[in-house]
JSON list of C-alpha atoms in Angstrom, two decimals:
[
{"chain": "S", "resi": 163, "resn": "UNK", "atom": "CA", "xyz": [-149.01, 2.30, -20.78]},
{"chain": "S", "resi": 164, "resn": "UNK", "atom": "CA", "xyz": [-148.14, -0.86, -22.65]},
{"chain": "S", "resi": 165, "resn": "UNK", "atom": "CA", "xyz": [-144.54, 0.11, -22.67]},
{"chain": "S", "resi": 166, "resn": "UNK", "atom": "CA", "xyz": [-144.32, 0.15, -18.81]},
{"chain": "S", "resi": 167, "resn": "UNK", "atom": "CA", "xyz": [-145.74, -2.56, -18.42]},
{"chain": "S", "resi": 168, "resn": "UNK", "atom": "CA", "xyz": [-143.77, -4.64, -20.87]},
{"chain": "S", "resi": 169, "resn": "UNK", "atom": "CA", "xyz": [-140.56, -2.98, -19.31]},
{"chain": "S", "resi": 170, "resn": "UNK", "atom": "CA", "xyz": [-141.78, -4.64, -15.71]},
{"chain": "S", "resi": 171, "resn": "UNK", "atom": "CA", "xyz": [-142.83, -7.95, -17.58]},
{"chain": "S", "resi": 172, "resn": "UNK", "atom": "CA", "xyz": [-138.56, -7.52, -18.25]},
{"chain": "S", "resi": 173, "resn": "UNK", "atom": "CA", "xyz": [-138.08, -7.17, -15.20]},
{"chain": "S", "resi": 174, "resn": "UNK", "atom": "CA", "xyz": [-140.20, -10.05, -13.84]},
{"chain": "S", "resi": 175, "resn": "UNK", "atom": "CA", "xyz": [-138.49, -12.43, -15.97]},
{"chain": "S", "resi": 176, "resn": "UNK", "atom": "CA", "xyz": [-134.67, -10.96, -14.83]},
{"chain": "S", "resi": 177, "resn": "UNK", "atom": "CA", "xyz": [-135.60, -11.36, -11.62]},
{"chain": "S", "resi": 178, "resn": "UNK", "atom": "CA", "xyz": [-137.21, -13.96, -10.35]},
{"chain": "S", "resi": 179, "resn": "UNK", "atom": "CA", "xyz": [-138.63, -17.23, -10.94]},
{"chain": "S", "resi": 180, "resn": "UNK", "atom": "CA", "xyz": [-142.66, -16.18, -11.80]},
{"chain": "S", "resi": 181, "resn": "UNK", "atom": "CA", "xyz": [-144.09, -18.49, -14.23]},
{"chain": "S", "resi": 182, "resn": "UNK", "atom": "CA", "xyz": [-145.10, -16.62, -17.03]},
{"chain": "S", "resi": 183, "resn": "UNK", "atom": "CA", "xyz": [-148.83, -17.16, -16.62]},
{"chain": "S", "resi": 184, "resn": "UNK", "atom": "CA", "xyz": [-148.07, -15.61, -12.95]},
{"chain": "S", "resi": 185, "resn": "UNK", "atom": "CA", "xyz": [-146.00, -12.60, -14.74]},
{"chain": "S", "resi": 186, "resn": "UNK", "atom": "CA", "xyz": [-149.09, -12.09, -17.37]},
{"chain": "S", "resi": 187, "resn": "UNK", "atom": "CA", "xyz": [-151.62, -11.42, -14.02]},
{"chain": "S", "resi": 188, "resn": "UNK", "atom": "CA", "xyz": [-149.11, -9.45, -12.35]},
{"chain": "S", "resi": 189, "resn": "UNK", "atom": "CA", "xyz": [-148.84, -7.22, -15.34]},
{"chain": "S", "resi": 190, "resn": "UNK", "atom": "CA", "xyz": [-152.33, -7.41, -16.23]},
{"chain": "S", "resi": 191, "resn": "UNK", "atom": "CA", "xyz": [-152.55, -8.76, -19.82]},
{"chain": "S", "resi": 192, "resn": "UNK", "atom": "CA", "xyz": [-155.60, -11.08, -20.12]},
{"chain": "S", "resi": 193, "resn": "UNK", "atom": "CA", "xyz": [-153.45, -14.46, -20.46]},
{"chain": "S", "resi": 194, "resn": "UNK", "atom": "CA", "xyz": [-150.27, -15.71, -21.03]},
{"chain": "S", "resi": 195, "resn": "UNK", "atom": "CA", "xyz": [-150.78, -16.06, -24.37]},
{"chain": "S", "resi": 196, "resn": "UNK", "atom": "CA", "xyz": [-151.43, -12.12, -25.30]},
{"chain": "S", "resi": 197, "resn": "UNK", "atom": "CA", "xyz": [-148.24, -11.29, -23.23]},
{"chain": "S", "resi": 198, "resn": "UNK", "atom": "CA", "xyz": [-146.21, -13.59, -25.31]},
{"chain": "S", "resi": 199, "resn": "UNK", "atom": "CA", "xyz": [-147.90, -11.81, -28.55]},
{"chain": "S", "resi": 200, "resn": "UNK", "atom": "CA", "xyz": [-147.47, -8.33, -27.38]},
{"chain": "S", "resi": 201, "resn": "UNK", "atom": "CA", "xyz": [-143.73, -8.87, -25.94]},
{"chain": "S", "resi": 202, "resn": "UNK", "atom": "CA", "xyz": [-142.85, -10.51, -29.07]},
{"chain": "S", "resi": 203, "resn": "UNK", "atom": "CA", "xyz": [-144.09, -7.61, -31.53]},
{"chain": "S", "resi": 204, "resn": "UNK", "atom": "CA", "xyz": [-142.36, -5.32, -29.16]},
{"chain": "S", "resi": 205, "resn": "UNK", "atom": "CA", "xyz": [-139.41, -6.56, -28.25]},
{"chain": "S", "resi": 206, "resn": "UNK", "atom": "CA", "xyz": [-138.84, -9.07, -31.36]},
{"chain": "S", "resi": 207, "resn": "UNK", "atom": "CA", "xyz": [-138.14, -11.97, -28.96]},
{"chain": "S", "resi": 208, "resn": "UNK", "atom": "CA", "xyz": [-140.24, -14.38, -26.91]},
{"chain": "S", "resi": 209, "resn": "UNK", "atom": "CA", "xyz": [-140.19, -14.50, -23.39]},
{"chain": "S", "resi": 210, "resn": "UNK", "atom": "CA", "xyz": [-138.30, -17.84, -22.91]},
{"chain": "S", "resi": 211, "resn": "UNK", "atom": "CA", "xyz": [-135.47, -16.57, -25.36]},
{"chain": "S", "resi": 212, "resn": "UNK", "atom": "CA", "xyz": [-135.37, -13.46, -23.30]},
{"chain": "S", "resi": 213, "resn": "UNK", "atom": "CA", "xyz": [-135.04, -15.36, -19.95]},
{"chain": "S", "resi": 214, "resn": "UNK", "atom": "CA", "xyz": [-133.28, -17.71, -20.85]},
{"chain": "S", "resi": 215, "resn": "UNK", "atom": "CA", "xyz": [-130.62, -14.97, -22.25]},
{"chain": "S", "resi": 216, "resn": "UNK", "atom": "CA", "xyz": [-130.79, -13.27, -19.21]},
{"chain": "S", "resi": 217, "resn": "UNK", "atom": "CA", "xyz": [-130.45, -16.12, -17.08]},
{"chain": "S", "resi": 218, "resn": "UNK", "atom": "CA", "xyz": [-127.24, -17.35, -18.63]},
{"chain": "S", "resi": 219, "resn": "UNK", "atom": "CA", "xyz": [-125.36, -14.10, -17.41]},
{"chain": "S", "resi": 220, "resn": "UNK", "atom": "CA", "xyz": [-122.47, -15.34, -15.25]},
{"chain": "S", "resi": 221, "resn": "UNK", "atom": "CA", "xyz": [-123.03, -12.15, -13.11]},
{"chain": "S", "resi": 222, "resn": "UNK", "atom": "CA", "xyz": [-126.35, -12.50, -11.50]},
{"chain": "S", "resi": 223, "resn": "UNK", "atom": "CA", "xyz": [-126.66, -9.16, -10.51]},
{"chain": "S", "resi": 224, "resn": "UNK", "atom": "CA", "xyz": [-126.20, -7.98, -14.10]},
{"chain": "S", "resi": 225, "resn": "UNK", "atom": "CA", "xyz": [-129.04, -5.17, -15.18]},
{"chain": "S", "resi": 226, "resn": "UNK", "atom": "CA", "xyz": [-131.24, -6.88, -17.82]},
{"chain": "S", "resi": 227, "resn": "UNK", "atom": "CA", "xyz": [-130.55, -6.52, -21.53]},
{"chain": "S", "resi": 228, "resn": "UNK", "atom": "CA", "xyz": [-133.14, -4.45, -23.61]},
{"chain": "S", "resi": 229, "resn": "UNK", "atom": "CA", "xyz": [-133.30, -6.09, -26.76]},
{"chain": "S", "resi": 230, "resn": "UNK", "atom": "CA", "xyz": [-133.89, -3.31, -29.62]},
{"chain": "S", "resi": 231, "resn": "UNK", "atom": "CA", "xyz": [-137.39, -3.09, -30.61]},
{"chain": "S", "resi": 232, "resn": "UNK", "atom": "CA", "xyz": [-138.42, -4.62, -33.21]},
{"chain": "S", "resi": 233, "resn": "UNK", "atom": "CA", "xyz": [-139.36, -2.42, -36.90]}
]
């Protein structure tokens, strides 16, 4: 369950411009605070650094990057 909904807390921040206190209640993690904790041990990168990543992409239609999970 946590996997799927990390995967459309990815998606979220691809795709549009939700705060990430507005991505946390969408998802349903308590705060934005736990999100950040749980993408982060996940993922291995924080939620800005992923955006901002993904964001840079000249092509804006570009599929997200997964980054590898982290060990």
């Amino acid at each position: 369950i946590m996997r799927v909904r990390l995967e459309r807390v990815q998606t979220l921040l691809c795709e549009t411009p939700l705060s990430i206190e507005r991505i946390a209640d969408t998802c349903g993690f308590n705060d934005a605070s736990h999100l950040g904790k749980m993408f982060r041990q996940h993922f291995g990168t924080t939620l800005s650094a992923y955006r901002r990543q993904n964001r840079n992409r000249s092509d804006s239609s570009a599929v997200c990057t997964s980054p590898t999970r982290a060990g």
